[in-house]
Short mmCIF file of C-alpha atoms in Angstrom, two decimals:
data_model
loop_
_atom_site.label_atom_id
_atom_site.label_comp_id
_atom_site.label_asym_id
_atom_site.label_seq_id
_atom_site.Cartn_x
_atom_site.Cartn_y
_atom_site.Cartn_z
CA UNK I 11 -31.33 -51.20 119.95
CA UNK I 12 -28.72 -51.21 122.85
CA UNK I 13 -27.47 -47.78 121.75
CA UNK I 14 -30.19 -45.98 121.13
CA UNK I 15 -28.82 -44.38 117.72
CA UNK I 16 -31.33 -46.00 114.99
CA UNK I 17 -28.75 -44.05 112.38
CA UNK I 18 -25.65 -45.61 112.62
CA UNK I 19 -25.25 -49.48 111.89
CA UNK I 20 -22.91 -51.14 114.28
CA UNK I 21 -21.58 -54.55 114.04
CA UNK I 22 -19.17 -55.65 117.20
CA UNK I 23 -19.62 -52.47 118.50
CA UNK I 24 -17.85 -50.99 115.06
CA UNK I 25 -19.85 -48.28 112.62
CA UNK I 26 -20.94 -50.55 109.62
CA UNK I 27 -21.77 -48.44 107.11
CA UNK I 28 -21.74 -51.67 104.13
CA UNK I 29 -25.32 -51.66 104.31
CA UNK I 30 -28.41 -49.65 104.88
CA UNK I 31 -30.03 -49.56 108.02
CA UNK I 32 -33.85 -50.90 106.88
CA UNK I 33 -33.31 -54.48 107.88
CA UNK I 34 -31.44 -52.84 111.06
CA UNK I 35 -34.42 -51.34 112.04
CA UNK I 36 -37.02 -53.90 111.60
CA UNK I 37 -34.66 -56.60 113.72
CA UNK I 38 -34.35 -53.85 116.41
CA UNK I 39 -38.39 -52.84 115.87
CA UNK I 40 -38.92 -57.01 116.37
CA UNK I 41 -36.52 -57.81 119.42
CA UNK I 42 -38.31 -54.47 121.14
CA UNK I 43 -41.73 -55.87 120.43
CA UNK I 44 -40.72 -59.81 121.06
CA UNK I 45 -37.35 -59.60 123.06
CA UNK I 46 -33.46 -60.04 122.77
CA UNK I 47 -33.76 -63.17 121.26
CA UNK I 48 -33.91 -65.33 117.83
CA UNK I 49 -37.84 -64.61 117.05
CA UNK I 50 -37.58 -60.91 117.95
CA UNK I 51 -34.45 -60.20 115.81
CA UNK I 52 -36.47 -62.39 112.87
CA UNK I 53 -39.90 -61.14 113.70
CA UNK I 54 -40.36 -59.19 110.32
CA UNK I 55 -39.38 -61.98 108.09
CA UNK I 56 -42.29 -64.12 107.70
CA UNK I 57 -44.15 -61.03 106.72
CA UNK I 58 -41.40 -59.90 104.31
CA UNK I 59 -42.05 -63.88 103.08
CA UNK I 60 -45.88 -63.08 102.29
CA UNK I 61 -44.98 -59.78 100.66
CA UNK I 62 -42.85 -61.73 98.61
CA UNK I 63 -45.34 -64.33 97.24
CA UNK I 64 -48.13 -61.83 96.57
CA UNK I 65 -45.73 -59.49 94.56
CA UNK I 66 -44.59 -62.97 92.20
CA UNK I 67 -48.36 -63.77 92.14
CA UNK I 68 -49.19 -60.02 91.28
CA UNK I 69 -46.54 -60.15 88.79
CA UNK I 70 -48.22 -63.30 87.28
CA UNK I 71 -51.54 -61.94 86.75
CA UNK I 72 -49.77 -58.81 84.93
CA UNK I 73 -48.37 -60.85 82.40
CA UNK I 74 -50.29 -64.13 82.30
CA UNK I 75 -53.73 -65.87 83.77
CA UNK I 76 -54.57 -66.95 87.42
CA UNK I 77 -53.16 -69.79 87.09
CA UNK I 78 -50.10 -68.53 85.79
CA UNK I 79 -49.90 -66.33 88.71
CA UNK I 80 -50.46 -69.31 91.35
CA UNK I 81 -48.13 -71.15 89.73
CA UNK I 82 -45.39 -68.55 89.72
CA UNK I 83 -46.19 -68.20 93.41
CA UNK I 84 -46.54 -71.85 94.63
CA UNK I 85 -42.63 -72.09 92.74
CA UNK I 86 -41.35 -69.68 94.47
CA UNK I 87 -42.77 -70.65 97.49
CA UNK I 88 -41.35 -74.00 97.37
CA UNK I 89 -37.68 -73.19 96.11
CA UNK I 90 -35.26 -74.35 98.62
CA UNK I 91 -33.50 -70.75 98.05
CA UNK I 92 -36.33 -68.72 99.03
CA UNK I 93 -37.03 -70.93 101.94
CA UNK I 94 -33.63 -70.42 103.23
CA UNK I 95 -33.40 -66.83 102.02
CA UNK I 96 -36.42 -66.26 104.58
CA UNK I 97 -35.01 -68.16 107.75
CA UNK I 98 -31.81 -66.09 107.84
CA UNK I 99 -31.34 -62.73 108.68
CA UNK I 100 -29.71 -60.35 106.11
CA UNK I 101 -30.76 -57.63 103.76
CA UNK I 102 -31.38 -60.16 101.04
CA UNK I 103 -35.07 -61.63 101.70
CA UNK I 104 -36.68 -57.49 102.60
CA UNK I 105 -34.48 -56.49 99.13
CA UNK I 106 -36.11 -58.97 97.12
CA UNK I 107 -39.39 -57.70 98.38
CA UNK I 108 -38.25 -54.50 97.17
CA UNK I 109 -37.43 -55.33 94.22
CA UNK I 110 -40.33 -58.07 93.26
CA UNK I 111 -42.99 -54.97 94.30
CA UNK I 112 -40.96 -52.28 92.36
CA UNK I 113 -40.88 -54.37 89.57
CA UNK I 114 -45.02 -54.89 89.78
CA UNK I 115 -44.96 -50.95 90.09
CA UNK I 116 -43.51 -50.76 86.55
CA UNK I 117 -44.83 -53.18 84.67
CA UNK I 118 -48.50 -51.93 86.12
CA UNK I 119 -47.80 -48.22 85.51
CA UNK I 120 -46.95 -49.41 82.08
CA UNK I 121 -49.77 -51.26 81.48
CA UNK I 122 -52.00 -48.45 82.72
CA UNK I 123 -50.42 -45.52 84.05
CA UNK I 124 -51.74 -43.75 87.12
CA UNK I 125 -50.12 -41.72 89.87
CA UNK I 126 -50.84 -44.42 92.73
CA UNK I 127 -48.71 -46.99 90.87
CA UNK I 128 -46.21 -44.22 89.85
CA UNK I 129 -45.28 -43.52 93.44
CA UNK I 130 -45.39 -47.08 94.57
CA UNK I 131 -42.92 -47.87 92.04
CA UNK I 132 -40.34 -44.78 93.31
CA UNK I 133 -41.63 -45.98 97.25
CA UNK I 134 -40.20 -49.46 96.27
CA UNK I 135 -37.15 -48.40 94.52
CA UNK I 136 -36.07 -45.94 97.04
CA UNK I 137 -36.60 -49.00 100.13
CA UNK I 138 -34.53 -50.81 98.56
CA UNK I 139 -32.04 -48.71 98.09
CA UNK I 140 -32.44 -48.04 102.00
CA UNK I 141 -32.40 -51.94 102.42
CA UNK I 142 -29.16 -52.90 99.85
CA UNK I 143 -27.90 -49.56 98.24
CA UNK I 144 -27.81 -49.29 94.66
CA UNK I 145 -27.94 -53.24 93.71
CA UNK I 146 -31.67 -52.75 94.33
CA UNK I 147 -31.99 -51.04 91.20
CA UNK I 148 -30.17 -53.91 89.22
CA UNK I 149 -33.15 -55.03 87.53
CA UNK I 150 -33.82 -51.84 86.26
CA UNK I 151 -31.23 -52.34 83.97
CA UNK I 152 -32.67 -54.70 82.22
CA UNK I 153 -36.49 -53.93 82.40
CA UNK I 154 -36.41 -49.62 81.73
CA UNK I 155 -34.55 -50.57 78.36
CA UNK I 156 -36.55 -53.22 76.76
CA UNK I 157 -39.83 -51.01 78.29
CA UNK I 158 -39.11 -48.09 76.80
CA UNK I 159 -38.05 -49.76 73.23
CA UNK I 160 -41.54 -51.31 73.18
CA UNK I 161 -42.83 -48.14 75.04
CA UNK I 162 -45.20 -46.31 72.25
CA UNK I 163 -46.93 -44.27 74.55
CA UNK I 164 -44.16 -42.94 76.04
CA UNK I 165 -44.99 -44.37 79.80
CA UNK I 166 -41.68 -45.28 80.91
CA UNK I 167 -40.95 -41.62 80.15
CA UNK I 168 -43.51 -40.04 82.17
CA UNK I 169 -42.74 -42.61 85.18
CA UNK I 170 -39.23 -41.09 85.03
CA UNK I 171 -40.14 -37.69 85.13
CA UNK I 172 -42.54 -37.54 87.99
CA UNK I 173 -41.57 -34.86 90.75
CA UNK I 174 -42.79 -36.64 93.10
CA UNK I 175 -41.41 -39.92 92.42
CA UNK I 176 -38.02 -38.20 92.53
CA UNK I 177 -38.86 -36.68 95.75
CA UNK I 178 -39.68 -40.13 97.64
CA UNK I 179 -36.84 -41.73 96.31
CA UNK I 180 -34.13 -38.55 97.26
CA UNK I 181 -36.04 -38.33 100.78
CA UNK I 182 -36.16 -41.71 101.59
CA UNK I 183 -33.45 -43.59 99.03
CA UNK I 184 -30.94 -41.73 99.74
CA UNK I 185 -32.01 -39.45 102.57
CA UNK I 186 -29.35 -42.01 104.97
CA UNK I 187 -26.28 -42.19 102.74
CA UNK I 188 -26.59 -38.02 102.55
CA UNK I 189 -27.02 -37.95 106.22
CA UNK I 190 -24.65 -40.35 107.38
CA UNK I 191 -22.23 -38.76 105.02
CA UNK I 192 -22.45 -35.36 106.38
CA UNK I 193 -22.00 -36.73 109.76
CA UNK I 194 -18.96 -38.93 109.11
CA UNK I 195 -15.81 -37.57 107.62
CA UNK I 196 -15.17 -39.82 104.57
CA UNK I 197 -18.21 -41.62 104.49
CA UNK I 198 -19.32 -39.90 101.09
CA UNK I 199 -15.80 -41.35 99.14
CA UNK I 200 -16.51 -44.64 101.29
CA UNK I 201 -19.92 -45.03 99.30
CA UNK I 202 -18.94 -44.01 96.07
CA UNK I 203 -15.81 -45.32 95.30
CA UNK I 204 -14.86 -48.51 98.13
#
């Protein structure tokens, strides 16, 4: 916010290139709107909070009843983690956003595919790759193997191969890193292999 550039991270007045600028941007976008101070830099949060809940309760009513869903919701709105999680700032609270609504995205495409939840799913992966880097995609490991083993219909599939979904997630996933790394000698074997 001081500087002006809204691409490069700094911490202590150093580039810090460890993570992605998303939660950057909101804290700056918050102490703009609310001032230099503790509830501008954590403006976003509580909203990041809500986002959070409603994906876990979306996520519920996927796989179980209503009241599966509230409970899933009231539990993680309780847990002493997530509480915490959401009162300090770091990357962790918007990534877990991220990742609870990318992981609605898939299991909804795959329950009924359409091209809305196709591209929320990529919109979701590719923030949180601008939010934490590639350990947003970590639960894709686990969920994209067991889908497509169980996948008759060939839906995980045709979520991978969308154009578009590839597009979002190259523009906006990765659009930064490629970026920064073209303007910043190094940067590109900085991300890949330290």
């Amino acid at each position: 916010l001081e500087s002006g550039d809204y691409l490069t991270p700094v911490l202590n007045g150093l580039p810090h290139f460890s993570k992605p600028p998303l939660t950057y941007w909101l804290s700056a976008l918050g102490m703009a709107l609310f001032g230099i101070c503790e509830l501008g830099a954590k403006a976003f949060l509580p909203w990041i909070g809500v986002a959070a809940i409603l994906g876990c309760y979306q996520i519920g009513l996927l796989l179980g009843t209503t009241r599966m869903a509230l409970c899933s919701a009231f539990v993680l709105m309780t847990s002493s983690l997530f509480l915490g999680l959401f009162k300090s700032l770091t990357a962790d609270p918007l990534l877990a956003t991220c990742e609870t609504w990318m992981v609605w995205a898939l299991l909804a495409y795959c329950q009924q595919p359409s091209w809305r939840r196709g591209i929320l799913f990529w919109f979701f992966a590719a923030f949180g790759m601008l939010t934490k880097g590639f350990p947003a995609l970590l639960p894709l490991l686990g969920l994209i193997p067991v889908l497509w083993y169980f996948d008759r219909k060939n839906r995980v599939s045709s979520l991978l191969q969308m154009k578009a979904g590839w597009i979002i997630f190259l523009t906006i996933g990765l659009g930064w890193y490629l970026a920064m790394a073209a303007m910043t000698p190094g940067l590109f074997q900085y991300f890949l292999v330290h």
